[in-house]
Coordinates of C-alpha atoms in Angstrom, one line a residue:
M30 CA 142.6 8.2 -82.8
I31 CA 143.6 8.6 -86.4
K32 CA 141.5 6.1 -88.4
I33 CA 143.0 5.0 -91.7
N34 CA 140.4 2.3 -92.4
P35 CA 138.1 0.0 -90.3
E36 CA 141.1 -2.3 -89.5
L37 CA 143.8 0.3 -88.9
S38 CA 143.9 3.2 -86.3
F39 CA 146.6 4.9 -84.4
P40 CA 146.4 6.7 -81.0
L41 CA 146.8 10.5 -81.6
E42 CA 149.7 10.6 -79.1
N43 CA 151.7 8.1 -81.3
V44 CA 151.3 10.1 -84.5
L45 CA 153.8 12.6 -85.8
F46 CA 152.4 15.3 -88.1
S47 CA 155.0 16.7 -90.5
F48 CA 154.6 20.1 -92.2
A49 CA 157.1 22.1 -94.2
L50 CA 155.7 25.4 -92.9
E51 CA 153.9 26.5 -89.7
S52 CA 151.3 28.2 -91.9
E53 CA 150.3 24.8 -93.2
A54 CA 149.6 23.6 -89.7
A55 CA 148.1 26.8 -88.3
D56 CA 146.5 26.4 -84.8
V57 CA 144.5 23.2 -85.8
F58 CA 147.4 21.0 -84.8
G59 CA 148.4 22.8 -81.6
H60 CA 147.5 19.8 -79.4
C61 CA 149.3 17.3 -81.6
N62 CA 152.9 16.1 -82.1
T63 CA 154.0 18.3 -84.9
L64 CA 157.2 18.7 -86.8
I65 CA 158.0 21.7 -89.0
T66 CA 160.7 20.6 -91.3
G67 CA 161.3 23.7 -93.4
I68 CA 161.2 23.7 -97.2
G69 CA 163.0 21.2 -99.4
K70 CA 164.3 17.6 -99.3
V71 CA 167.4 18.2 -97.3
N72 CA 165.6 20.1 -94.5
A73 CA 162.9 17.5 -94.5
A74 CA 165.3 14.5 -94.3
Y75 CA 167.3 16.1 -91.4
E76 CA 164.3 17.1 -89.3
L77 CA 162.4 13.8 -89.7
S78 CA 165.4 11.7 -89.0
K79 CA 166.0 13.6 -85.7
A80 CA 162.3 13.4 -84.8
I81 CA 162.1 9.7 -85.4
Q82 CA 165.0 9.1 -82.9
H83 CA 163.4 11.2 -80.2
K84 CA 159.7 10.7 -80.6
K85 CA 159.6 7.1 -82.1
P86 CA 156.2 7.6 -83.8
S87 CA 153.9 4.7 -84.8
L88 CA 152.6 6.7 -87.8
I89 CA 154.1 9.6 -89.8
V90 CA 151.5 11.9 -91.4
N91 CA 152.8 14.4 -93.9
L92 CA 150.4 17.3 -94.6
G93 CA 151.0 20.3 -96.7
S94 CA 150.2 22.3 -99.8
A95 CA 151.0 21.1 -103.3
G96 CA 150.5 22.0 -107.0
S97 CA 148.6 20.1 -109.6
N98 CA 147.3 20.6 -113.1
F99 CA 145.3 17.4 -112.8
F100 CA 143.3 17.9 -109.6
Q101 CA 141.4 21.0 -108.6
K102 CA 142.5 23.8 -106.3
G103 CA 141.0 23.0 -102.8
D104 CA 141.1 19.2 -103.3
V105 CA 142.8 17.1 -100.7
I106 CA 144.7 14.2 -102.4
C107 CA 146.1 11.1 -100.7
C108 CA 149.5 10.5 -102.2
T109 CA 150.5 6.8 -102.1
S110 CA 153.4 6.9 -104.6
F111 CA 156.3 9.3 -104.9
I112 CA 158.9 10.3 -107.5
Q113 CA 162.0 12.3 -107.0
R114 CA 161.3 14.6 -109.9
D115 CA 164.7 16.4 -110.0
M116 CA 166.7 13.1 -110.0
D117 CA 168.0 12.7 -113.6
V118 CA 171.0 10.4 -114.3
Q119 CA 169.8 9.2 -117.7
A120 CA 173.2 10.1 -119.2
L121 CA 174.7 7.2 -117.2
G122 CA 172.1 4.8 -118.3
Y123 CA 169.6 5.0 -115.4
A124 CA 165.9 5.5 -115.8
Q125 CA 164.5 9.0 -115.3
Y126 CA 163.9 9.7 -111.6
E127 CA 165.9 6.6 -110.5
T128 CA 168.5 7.3 -107.8
P129 CA 171.7 5.4 -108.8
L130 CA 172.8 2.5 -106.7
S131 CA 169.9 3.0 -104.2
G132 CA 168.1 -0.2 -105.0
L133 CA 164.9 1.9 -105.1
P134 CA 162.6 2.0 -108.2
P135 CA 161.9 5.4 -109.8
V136 CA 158.4 5.3 -108.3
L137 CA 158.4 4.7 -104.6
E138 CA 155.1 3.1 -103.6
Y139 CA 154.9 3.7 -99.8
G140 CA 151.8 5.4 -98.6
L141 CA 148.7 4.5 -96.8
K142 CA 145.4 5.1 -98.6
L143 CA 142.8 7.1 -96.6
E144 CA 139.3 6.0 -97.6
G145 CA 137.2 8.6 -99.3
L146 CA 140.0 10.6 -100.9
K147 CA 141.4 10.6 -104.4
E148 CA 144.8 9.1 -104.8
G149 CA 147.8 10.8 -106.4
I150 CA 151.4 10.3 -107.4
C151 CA 153.6 13.0 -105.9
G152 CA 156.6 14.4 -107.7
T153 CA 159.0 15.9 -105.2
G154 CA 161.9 18.3 -106.0
D155 CA 163.9 21.2 -104.8
S156 CA 162.2 23.7 -107.1
F157 CA 158.8 25.4 -107.1
E158 CA 157.4 23.9 -110.3
M159 CA 155.5 26.4 -112.5
G160 CA 155.5 24.5 -115.8
H161 CA 154.3 21.0 -114.9
S162 CA 153.8 18.9 -118.1
T163 CA 154.7 15.3 -117.3
V164 CA 152.0 12.7 -116.8
L165 CA 154.1 10.4 -114.6
Y166 CA 153.0 12.4 -111.5
N167 CA 150.0 14.5 -110.9
V168 CA 150.9 16.3 -107.6
V169 CA 153.9 18.5 -107.1
D170 CA 155.7 19.3 -103.8
M171 CA 159.1 19.8 -102.3
E172 CA 159.4 17.3 -99.4
S173 CA 157.2 14.2 -99.6
Y174 CA 159.4 11.7 -101.4
V175 CA 162.2 11.9 -98.9
L176 CA 159.7 11.6 -96.0
A177 CA 158.2 8.5 -97.5
M178 CA 161.6 7.0 -98.2
I179 CA 162.7 7.5 -94.6
A180 CA 159.5 6.2 -93.2
M181 CA 159.8 3.1 -95.4
K182 CA 163.4 2.5 -94.4
E183 CA 162.5 2.9 -90.7
N184 CA 159.4 0.6 -91.2
I185 CA 157.0 3.3 -90.0
P186 CA 153.5 3.6 -91.7
F187 CA 153.2 6.8 -93.7
L188 CA 150.2 8.8 -94.7
C189 CA 150.6 11.8 -97.1
L190 CA 147.8 14.2 -97.7
K191 CA 148.2 17.2 -100.0
Y192 CA 146.0 20.3 -100.3
I193 CA 146.1 21.5 -103.9
S194 CA 146.9 25.2 -103.6
D195 CA 147.9 25.9 -107.2
G196 CA 148.0 24.6 -110.7
A197 CA 151.8 24.2 -110.9
D198 CA 151.6 26.7 -113.7
D199 CA 152.4 30.4 -114.4
N200 CA 150.1 31.5 -111.6
A201 CA 151.4 29.0 -109.1
A202 CA 153.2 31.4 -106.8
E203 CA 150.3 33.8 -106.5
D204 CA 147.7 31.0 -106.1
W205 CA 149.9 29.4 -103.4
L206 CA 150.0 32.6 -101.3
V207 CA 146.2 32.8 -101.4
Q208 CA 145.4 29.1 -100.7
V209 CA 148.0 27.8 -98.3
H210 CA 146.2 29.0 -95.1
K211 CA 143.2 26.8 -96.0
A212 CA 145.1 23.6 -95.8
A213 CA 145.1 23.2 -92.0
A214 CA 141.3 23.6 -91.7
A215 CA 140.8 21.0 -94.5
Y216 CA 143.1 18.5 -92.7
G217 CA 141.4 19.0 -89.4
T218 CA 138.1 18.2 -90.9
I219 CA 139.3 15.1 -92.8
L220 CA 141.2 13.6 -89.8
N221 CA 138.4 14.5 -87.3
L222 CA 140.9 16.3 -85.1
T223 CA 138.3 18.4 -83.4
K224 CA 137.0 15.2 -81.9
N225 CA 140.4 14.3 -80.5
I226 CA 141.0 17.5 -78.5

């Protein structure tokens, strides 16, 4: 079982664990329903849409590495809100991060809160951010927004946990290479997956 809070739990066989890369899952999730989407919003949207049709999950859990200059390296953050950080149509009168004609607000609030973890706002974009300066989001990744949006549109509960691997700064690429392998072990501990084997 994946326990979200005292009132909400999901059988492990009904949970779909989504990762961008196999290295983020490692061997910790070998006994679970996993989806490796590849990097970026387009790959994530395509792969999750296919998986929902075939696996019909009761819960989607997005796990992976992320940058932050707000949280510390090694922290696991529960992202409950999402911004499409590379969407900018302000020249046509839309708010920054608002997708024109989508009916969605610039900040998508669709994520379960896992007790005991700090909460964050994830800015998703198709770039590896190395100069993060905005205060509107405090976690940076390349897939979560679109996964949350699809889960919301399909009415499937969504949990997003991000392992902070770098500071979204000049050292981000080097830090990410060193830290990314630690994510799976951290998630296995938080989600008590060793008890579910």
